[in-house]
Short mmCIF file of C-alpha atoms in Angstrom, two decimals:
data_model
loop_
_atom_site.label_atom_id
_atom_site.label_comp_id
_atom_site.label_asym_id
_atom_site.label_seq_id
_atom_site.Cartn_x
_atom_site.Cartn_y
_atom_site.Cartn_z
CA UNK A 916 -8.52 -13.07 9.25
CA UNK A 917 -10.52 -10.49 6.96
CA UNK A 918 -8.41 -10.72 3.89
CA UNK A 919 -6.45 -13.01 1.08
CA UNK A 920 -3.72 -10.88 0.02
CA UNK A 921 0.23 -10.46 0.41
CA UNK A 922 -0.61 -9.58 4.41
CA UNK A 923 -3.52 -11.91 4.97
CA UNK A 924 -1.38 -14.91 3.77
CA UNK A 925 1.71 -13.84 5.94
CA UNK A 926 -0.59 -14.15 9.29
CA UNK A 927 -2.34 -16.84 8.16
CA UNK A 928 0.86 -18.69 7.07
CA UNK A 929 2.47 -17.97 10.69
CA UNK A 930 -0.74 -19.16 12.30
CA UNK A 931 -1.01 -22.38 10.22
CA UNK A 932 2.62 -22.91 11.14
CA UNK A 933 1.86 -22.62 14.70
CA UNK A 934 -0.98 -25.31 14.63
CA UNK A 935 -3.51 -22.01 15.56
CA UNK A 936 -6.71 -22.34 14.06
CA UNK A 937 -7.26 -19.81 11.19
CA UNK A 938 -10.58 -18.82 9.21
CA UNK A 939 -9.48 -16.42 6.18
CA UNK A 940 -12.46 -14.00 4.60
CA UNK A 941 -11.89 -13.03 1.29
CA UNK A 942 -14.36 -10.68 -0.32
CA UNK A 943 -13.26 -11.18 -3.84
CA UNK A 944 -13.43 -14.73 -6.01
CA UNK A 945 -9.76 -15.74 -5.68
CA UNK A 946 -6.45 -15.27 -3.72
CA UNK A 947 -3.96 -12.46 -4.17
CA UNK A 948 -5.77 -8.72 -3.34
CA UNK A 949 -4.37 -6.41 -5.31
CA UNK A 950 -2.02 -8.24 -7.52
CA UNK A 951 -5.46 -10.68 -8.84
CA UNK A 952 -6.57 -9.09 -12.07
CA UNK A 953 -10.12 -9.15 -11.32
CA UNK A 954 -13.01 -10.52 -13.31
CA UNK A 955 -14.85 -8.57 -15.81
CA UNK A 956 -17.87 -8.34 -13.38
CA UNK A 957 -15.48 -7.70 -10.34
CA UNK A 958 -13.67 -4.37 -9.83
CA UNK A 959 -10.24 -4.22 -8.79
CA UNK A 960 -7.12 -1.60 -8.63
CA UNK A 961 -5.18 -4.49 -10.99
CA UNK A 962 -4.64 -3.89 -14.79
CA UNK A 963 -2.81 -6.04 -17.61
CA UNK A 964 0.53 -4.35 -17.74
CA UNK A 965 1.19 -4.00 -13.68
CA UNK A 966 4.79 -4.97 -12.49
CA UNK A 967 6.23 -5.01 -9.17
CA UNK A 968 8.05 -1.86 -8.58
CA UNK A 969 9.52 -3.66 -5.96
CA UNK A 970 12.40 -6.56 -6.43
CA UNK A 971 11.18 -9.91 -6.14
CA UNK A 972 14.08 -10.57 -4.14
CA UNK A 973 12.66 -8.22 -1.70
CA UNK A 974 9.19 -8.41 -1.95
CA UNK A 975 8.89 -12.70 -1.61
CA UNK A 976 8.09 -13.83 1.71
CA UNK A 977 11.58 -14.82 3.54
CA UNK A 978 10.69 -18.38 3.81
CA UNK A 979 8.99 -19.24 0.59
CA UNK A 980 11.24 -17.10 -2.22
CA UNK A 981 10.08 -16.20 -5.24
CA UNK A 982 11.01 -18.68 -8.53
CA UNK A 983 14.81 -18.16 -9.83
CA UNK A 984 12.63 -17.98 -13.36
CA UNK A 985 10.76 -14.74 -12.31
CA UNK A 986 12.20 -11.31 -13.41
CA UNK A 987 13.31 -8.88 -11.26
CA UNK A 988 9.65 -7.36 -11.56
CA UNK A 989 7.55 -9.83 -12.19
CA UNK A 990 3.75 -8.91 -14.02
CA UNK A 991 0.61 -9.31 -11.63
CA UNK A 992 -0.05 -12.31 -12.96
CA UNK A 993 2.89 -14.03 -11.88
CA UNK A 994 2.88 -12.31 -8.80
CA UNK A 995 -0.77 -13.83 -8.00
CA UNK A 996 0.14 -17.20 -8.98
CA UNK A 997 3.17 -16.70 -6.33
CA UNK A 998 0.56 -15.87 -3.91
CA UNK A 999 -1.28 -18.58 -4.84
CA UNK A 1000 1.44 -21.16 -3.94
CA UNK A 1001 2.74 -19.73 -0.92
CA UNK A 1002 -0.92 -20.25 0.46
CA UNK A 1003 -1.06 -24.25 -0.83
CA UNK A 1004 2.97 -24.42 0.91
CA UNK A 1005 1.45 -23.18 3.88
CA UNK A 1006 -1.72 -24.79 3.92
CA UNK A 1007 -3.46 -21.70 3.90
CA UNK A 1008 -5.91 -22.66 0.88
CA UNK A 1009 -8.20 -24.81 2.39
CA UNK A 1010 -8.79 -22.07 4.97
CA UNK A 1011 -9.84 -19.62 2.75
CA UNK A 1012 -13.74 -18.58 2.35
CA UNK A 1013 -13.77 -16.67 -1.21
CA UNK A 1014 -16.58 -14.27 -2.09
CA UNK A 1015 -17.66 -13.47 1.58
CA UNK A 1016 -17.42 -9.75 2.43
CA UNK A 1017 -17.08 -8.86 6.55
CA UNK A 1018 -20.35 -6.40 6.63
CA UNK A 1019 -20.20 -5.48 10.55
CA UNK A 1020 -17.28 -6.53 13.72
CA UNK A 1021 -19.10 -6.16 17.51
CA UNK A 1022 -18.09 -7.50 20.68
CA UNK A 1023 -20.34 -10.62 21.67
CA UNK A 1024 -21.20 -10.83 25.71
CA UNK A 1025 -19.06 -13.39 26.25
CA UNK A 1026 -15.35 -11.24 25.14
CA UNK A 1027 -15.82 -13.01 21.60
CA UNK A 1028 -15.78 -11.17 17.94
CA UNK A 1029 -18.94 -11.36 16.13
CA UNK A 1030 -18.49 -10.69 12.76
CA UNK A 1031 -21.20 -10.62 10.47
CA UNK A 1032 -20.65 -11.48 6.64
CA UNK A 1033 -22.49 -11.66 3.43
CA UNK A 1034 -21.27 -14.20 0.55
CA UNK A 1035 -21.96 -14.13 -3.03
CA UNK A 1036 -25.46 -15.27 -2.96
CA UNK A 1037 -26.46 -12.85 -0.08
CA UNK A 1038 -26.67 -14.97 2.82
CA UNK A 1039 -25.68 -13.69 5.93
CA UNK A 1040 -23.70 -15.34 8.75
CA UNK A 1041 -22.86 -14.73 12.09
CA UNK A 1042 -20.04 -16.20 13.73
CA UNK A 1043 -17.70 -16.02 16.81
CA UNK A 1044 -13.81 -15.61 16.82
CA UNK A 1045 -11.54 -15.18 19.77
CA UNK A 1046 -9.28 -12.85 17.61
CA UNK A 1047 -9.55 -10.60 14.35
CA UNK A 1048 -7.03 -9.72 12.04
CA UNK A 1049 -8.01 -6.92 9.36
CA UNK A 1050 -5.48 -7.64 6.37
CA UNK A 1051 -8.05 -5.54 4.15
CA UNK A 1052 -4.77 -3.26 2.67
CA UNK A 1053 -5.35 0.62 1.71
CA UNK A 1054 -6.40 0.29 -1.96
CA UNK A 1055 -9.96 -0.56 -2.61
CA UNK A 1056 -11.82 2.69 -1.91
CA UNK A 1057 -11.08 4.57 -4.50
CA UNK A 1058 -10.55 8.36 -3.79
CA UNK A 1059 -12.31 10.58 -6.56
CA UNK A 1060 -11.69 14.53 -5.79
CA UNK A 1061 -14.09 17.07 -7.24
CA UNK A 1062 -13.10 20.29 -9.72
CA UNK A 1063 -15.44 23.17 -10.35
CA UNK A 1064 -16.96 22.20 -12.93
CA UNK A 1065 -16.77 18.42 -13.15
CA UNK A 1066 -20.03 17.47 -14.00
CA UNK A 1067 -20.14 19.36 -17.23
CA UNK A 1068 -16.98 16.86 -18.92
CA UNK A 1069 -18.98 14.99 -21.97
CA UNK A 1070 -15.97 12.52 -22.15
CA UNK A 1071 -14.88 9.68 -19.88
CA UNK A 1072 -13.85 9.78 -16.51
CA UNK A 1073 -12.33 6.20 -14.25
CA UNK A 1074 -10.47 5.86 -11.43
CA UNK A 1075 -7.10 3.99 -11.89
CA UNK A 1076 -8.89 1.61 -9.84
CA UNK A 1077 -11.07 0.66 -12.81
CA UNK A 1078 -8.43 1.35 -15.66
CA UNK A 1079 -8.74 -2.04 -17.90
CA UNK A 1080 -5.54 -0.96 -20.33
CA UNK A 1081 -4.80 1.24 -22.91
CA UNK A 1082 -6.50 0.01 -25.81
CA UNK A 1083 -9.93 2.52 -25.23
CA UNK A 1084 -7.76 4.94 -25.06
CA UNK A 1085 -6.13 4.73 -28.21
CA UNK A 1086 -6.47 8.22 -30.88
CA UNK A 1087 -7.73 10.12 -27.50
CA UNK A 1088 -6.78 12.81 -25.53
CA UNK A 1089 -6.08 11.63 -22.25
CA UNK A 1090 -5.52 13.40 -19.08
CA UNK A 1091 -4.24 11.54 -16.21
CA UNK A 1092 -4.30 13.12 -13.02
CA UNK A 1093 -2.35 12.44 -10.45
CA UNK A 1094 1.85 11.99 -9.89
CA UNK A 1095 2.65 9.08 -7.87
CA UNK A 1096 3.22 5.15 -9.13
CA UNK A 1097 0.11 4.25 -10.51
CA UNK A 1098 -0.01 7.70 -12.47
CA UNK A 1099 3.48 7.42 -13.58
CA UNK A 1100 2.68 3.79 -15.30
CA UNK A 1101 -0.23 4.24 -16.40
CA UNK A 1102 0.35 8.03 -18.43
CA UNK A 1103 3.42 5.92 -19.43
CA UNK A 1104 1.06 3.15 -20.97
CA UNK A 1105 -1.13 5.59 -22.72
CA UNK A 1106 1.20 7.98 -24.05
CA UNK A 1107 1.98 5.19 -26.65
CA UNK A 1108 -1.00 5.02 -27.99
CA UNK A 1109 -3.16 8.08 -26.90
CA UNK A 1110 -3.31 11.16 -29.33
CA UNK A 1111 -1.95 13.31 -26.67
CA UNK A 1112 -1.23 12.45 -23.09
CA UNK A 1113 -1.32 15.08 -20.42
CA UNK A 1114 0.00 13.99 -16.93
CA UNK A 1115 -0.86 16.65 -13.85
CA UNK A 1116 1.48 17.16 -10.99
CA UNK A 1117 -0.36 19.01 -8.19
CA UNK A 1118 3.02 19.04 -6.12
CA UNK A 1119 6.37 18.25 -6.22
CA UNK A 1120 7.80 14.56 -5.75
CA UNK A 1121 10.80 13.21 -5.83
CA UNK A 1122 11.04 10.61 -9.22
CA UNK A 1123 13.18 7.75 -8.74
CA UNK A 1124 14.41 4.74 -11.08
CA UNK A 1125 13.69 1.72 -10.04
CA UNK A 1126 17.43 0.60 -9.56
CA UNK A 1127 20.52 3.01 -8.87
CA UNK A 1128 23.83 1.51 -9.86
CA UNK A 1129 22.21 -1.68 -10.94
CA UNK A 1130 20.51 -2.86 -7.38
CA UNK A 1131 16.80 -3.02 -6.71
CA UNK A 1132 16.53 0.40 -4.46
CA UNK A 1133 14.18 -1.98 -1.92
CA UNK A 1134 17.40 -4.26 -1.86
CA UNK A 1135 19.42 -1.15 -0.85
CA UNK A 1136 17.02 0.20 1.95
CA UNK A 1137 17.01 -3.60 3.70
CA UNK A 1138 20.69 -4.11 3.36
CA UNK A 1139 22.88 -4.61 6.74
CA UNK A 1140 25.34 -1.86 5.65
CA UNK A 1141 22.49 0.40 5.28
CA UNK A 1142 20.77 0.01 8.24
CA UNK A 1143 23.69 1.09 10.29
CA UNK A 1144 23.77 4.35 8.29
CA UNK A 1145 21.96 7.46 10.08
CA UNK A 1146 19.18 8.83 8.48
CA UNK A 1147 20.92 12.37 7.69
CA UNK A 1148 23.56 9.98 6.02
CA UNK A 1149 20.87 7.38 3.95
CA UNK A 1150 19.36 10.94 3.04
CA UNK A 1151 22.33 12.22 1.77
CA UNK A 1152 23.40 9.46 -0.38
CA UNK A 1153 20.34 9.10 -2.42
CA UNK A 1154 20.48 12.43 -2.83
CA UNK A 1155 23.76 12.70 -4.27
CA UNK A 1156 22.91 9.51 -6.02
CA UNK A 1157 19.57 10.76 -7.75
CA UNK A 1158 22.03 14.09 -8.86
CA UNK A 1159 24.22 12.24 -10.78
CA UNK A 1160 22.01 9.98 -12.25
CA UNK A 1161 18.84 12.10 -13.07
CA UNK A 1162 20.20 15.26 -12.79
CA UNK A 1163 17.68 17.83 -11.41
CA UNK A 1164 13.74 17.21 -11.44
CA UNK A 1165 13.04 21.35 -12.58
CA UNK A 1166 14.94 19.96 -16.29
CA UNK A 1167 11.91 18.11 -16.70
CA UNK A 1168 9.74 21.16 -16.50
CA UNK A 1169 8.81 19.04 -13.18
CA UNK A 1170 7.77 21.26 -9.60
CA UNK A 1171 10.34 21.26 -7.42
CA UNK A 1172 9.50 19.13 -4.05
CA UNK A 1173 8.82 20.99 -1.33
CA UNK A 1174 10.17 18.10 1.25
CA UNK A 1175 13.58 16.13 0.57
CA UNK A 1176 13.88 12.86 -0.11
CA UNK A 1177 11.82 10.28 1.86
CA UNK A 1178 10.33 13.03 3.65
CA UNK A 1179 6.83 11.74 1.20
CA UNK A 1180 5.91 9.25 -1.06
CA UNK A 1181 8.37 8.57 -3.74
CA UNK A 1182 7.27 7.61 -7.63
CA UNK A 1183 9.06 4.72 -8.60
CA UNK A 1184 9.46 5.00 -12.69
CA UNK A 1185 12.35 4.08 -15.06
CA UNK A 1186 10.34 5.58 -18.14
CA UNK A 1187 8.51 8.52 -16.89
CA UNK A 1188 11.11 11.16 -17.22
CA UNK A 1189 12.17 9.67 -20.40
CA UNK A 1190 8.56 10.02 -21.90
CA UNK A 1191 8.85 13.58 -20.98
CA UNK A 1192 12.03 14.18 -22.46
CA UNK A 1193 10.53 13.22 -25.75
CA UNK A 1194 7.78 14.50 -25.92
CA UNK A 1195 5.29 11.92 -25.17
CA UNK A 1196 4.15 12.65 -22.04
CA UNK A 1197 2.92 17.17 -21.23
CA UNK A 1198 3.16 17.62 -17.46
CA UNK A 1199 0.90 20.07 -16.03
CA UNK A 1200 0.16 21.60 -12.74
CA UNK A 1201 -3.09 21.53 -10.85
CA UNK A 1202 -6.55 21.37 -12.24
CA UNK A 1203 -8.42 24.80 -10.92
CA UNK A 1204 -11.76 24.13 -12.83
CA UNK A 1205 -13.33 22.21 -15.47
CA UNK A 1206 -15.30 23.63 -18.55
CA UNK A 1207 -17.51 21.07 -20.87
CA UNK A 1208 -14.02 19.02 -22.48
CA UNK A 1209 -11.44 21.83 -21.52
CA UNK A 1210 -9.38 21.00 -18.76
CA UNK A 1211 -8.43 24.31 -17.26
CA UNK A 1212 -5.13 24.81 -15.10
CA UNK A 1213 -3.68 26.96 -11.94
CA UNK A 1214 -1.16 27.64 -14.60
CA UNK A 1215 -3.71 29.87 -16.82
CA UNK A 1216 -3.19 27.18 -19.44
CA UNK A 1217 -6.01 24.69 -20.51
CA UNK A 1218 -6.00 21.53 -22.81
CA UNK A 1219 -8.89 19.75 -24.66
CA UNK A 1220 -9.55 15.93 -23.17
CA UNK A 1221 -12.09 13.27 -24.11
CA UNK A 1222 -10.74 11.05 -21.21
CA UNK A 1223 -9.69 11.87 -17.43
CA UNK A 1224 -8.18 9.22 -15.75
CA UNK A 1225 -8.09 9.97 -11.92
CA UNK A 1226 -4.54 8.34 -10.53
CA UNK A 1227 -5.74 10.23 -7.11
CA UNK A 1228 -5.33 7.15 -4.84
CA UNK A 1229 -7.28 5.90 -2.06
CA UNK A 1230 -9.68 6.01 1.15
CA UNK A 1231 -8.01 4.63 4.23
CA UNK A 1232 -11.26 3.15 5.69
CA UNK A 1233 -12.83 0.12 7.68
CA UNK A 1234 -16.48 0.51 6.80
CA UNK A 1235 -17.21 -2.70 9.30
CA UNK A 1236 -16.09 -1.37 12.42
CA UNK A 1237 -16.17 2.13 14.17
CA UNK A 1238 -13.44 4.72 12.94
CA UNK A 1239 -12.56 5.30 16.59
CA UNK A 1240 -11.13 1.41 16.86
CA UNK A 1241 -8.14 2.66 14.43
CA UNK A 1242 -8.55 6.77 13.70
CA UNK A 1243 -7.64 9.64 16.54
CA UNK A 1244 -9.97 12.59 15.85
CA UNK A 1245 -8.38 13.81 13.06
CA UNK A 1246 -8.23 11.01 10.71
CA UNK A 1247 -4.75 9.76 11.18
CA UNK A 1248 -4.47 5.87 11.98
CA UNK A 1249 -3.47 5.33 15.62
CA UNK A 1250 -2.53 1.86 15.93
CA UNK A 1251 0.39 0.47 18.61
CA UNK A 1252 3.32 -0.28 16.59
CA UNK A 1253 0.92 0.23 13.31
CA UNK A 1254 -0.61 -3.07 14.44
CA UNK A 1255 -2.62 -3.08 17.56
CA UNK A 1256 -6.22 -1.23 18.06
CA UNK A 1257 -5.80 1.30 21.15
CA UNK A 1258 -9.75 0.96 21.54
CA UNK A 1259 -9.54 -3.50 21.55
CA UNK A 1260 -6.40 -4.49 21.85
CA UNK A 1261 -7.14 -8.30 20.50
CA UNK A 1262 -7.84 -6.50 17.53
CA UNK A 1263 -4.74 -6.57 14.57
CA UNK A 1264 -3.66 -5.00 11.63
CA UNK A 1265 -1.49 -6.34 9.21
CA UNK A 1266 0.23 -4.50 6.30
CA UNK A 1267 -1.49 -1.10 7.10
CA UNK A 1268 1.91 0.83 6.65
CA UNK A 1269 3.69 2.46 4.21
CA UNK A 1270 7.03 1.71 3.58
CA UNK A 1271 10.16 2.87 1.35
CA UNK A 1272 10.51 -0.04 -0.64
CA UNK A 1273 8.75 -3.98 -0.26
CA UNK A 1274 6.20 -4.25 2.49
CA UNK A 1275 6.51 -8.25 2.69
CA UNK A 1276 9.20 -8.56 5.22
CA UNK A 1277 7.58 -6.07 7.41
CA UNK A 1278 4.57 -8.25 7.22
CA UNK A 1279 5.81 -11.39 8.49
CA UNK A 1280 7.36 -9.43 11.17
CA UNK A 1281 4.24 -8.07 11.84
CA UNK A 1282 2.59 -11.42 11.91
CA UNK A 1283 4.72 -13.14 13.86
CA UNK A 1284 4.17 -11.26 17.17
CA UNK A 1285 0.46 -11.31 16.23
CA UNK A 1286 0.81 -15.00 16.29
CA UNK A 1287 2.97 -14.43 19.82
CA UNK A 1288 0.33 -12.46 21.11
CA UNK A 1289 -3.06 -14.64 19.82
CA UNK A 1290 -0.91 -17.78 21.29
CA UNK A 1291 -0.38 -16.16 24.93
CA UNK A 1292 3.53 -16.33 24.54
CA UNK A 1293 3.59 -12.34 24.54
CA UNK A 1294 1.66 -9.79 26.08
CA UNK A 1295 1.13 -6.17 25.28
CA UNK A 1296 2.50 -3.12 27.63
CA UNK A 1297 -0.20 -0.97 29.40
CA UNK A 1298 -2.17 1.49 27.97
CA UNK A 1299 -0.86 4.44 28.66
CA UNK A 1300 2.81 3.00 27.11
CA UNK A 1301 0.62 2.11 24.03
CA UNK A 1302 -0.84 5.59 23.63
CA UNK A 1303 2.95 7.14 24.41
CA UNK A 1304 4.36 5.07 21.43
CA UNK A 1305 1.09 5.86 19.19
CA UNK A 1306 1.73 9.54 20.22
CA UNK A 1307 5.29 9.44 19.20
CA UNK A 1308 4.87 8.08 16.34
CA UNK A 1309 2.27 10.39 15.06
CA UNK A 1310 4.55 13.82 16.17
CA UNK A 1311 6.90 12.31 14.30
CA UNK A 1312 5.86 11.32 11.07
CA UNK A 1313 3.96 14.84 11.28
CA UNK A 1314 6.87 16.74 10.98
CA UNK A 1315 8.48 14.45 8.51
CA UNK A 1316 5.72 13.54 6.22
CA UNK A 1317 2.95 15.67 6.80
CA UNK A 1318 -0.36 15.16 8.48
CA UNK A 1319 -2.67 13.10 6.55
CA UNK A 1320 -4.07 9.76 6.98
CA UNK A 1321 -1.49 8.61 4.63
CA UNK A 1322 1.24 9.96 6.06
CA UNK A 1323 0.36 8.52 9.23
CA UNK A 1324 1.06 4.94 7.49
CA UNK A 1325 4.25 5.97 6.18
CA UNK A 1326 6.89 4.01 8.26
CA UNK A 1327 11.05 3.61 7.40
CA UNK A 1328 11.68 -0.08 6.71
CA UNK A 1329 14.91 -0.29 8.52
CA UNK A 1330 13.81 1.39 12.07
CA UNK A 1331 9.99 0.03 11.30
CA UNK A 1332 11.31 -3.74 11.36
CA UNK A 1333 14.28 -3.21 14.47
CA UNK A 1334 10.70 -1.68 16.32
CA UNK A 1335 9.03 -4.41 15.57
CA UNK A 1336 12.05 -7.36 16.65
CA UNK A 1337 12.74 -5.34 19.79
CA UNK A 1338 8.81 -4.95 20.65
CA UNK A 1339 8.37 -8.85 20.40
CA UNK A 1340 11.81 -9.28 22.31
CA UNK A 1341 10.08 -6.99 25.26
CA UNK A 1342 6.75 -8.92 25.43
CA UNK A 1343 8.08 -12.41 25.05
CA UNK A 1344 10.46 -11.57 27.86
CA UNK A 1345 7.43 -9.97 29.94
CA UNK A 1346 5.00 -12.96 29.71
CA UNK A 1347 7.71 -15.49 30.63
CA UNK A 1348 8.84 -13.19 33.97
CA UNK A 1349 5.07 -13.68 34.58
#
């Protein structure tokens, strides 16, 4: 298992519950991926003031629910301890090999994994594993995009990825670029406390509070009632919902999206549109070019900055294995049911999807028919019925989402999980007809 956070821990939980034998490799000095505010030596995509913008409800793992005492969106510190005690219930902890990083994955002669790994002190290992589970997650390679002009800015530039809080921010002029959750709490933070706070939308997206008549949106997408809506109809009432309650995006002096809703990434903010409305927060579109501190726009317009904080997200990459074990040609992530490499099929992924709402309950799904499948109580269809589903899947979230390697992650949580239960049904079934 090649990482410690919420998707590591689900697998490794099942496994330990199964009696299977489980070696967890965690790069970083403590349990929890993303939700671990790192060390000061130790880079990480965690700062002081991140919140679930998922319920806790939701986002706990079925069997081990998150503390009655926690608010609905608990801080990352909470969350990590959480973590941290759902890996002791499962008896996960002991299991656990902090500050190793995987450096290469081969096949050994014998049909065995070799992974090679490097710990803190530099010392390299080799070992042998019948089975490999990559539980890495999609946000530690930070993606940095270039302007015309870049390397002329005097001031400060950091990814959200290395964004420590507002407080060396304060009396500056900030421009954060990017639209989607991180950007949207973190131009949030600064706009308190920055002398002017510029936040740049390079396309329309759909803004959405984090509850809509008092329930947890996550709580609405994996409700019964909801799942037996059609999609035109789940569309539709969002829709109408996000009309009556925000009222129209272009009021904001916001772009228009060019996709309706959940046809893309949503941002999830309760304060962003109000910071807007007063004020606070100056949207802008696209950055065409940089000159020395001015920050010029496709809009003609141009501000002054002394910081530029890039909210641009992140690489989708495995740089320990070949990019043809989980990319087609083109970059897009073709894995059976978003878990199982096409190239070695004993090799998993867990949590490498993109869901509308909490990705926890899609995990232990996930991990449970990896545990079916490592045990030898399931088996996988052929390969040609693997690449037909992997096909499918990428026409269709082509023409719904777009094609990018993140939109080939993007999955809806409703038909996403029935997949899953019906794909376990079919290979449990199989393996005991054999």
């Amino acid at each position: 298992m090649i990482g410690a956070g919420v998707s590591g821990l689900a697998v490794a939980g099942t496994l330990r519950a199964r009696d299977l034998p489980v070696t967890v490799l965690e790069r970083s000095a403590g349990i929890g991926g993303l939700w671990r505010y790192p060390d000061p030596a130790e880079p990480g995509p965690a700062y002081p003031s991140l919140h679930l913008n998922t319920s806790a409800k939701i986002t706990g793992y079925s069997d081990f629910p998150v503390p009655d005492h926690y608010p609905r969106y608990p801080r990352h510190d909470q969350v990590a301890s959480y973590l941290q005690r759902y890996a002791d219930h499962k008896g996960v902890t002991d299991h656990v090999e902090l500050g190793v990083e995987v450096e290469s994955l081969t096949r050994g002669t014998d049909s065995t994994w070799v992974v090679t790994t490097r710990d803190r002190n530099g010392v390299h290992r080799r070992r042998r594993f019948g089975h490999v589970v990559v539980a890495t997650g999609h946000h530690w390679s930070p993606r940095l995009p270039a302007f015309p002009g870049d390397e002329t800015f005097p001031g400060r530039r950091l990814h959200s990825f290395d964004y420590s809080g507002p407080a060396g921010h304060a009396g500056r002029r900030v421009v954060v670029i990017g639209f989607g959750n991180s950007a949207a709490d973190i131009a949030v933070e600064l706009s308190r406390v920055a002398a002017k706070t510029i936040v740049v939308q390079r396309r329309g997206v759909h803004v959405v509070p984090k509850t809509m008549l008092g329930i947890p949106i996550d709580e609405i997408a994996s409700a019964a009632w909801w799942a037996r809506l059609e999609f035109p109809e789940q569309r539709r009432l969002i829709e109408t919902l996000l009309r009556v309650l925000r009222g129209r995006l272009t009021d904001y002096g916001l772009a228009e999206p060019d996709h309706r809703v959940f046809g893309g990434a949503l941002t999830i903010s309760d304060d962003l549109l109000s910071r807007i409305n007063h004020g606070s927060l100056v949207v802008k579109p696209a950055v065409s070019r940089i000159v020395n501190s001015s920050v010029h726009f496709v809009d003609g317009t141009a501000v002054e900055a002394d910081d530029l904080v890039y909210c641009t997200g992140y690489r989708i990459e495995f740089p320990f294995l070949p990019a043809e074990w989980v990319f087609e040609p083109g970059g897009r992530t073709a894995l059976f049911q978003r878990v199982v490499s096409l190239a070695r099929p004993d090799l998993y992924f867990a949590g490498l999807i993109r869901p509308f709402g909490a990705i926890t309950r899609l995990v232990q799904e996930q991990a449970e028919w990896i545990a079916d499948l490592v045990e030898g109580v399931a088996e996988l269809p052929s390969p040609a019925a693997m690449r037909r589903e992997v096909a499918a899947h990428l026409e269709a979230a082509g023409a719904r989402y777009g094609p990018s390697t993140a939109d080939s992650v993007q999955v809806d949580f409703a038909a996403y999980l029935e997949a899953l239960r019906k794909q376990r049904r079919t290979s449990v079934l199989t393996t005991r007809r054999a």
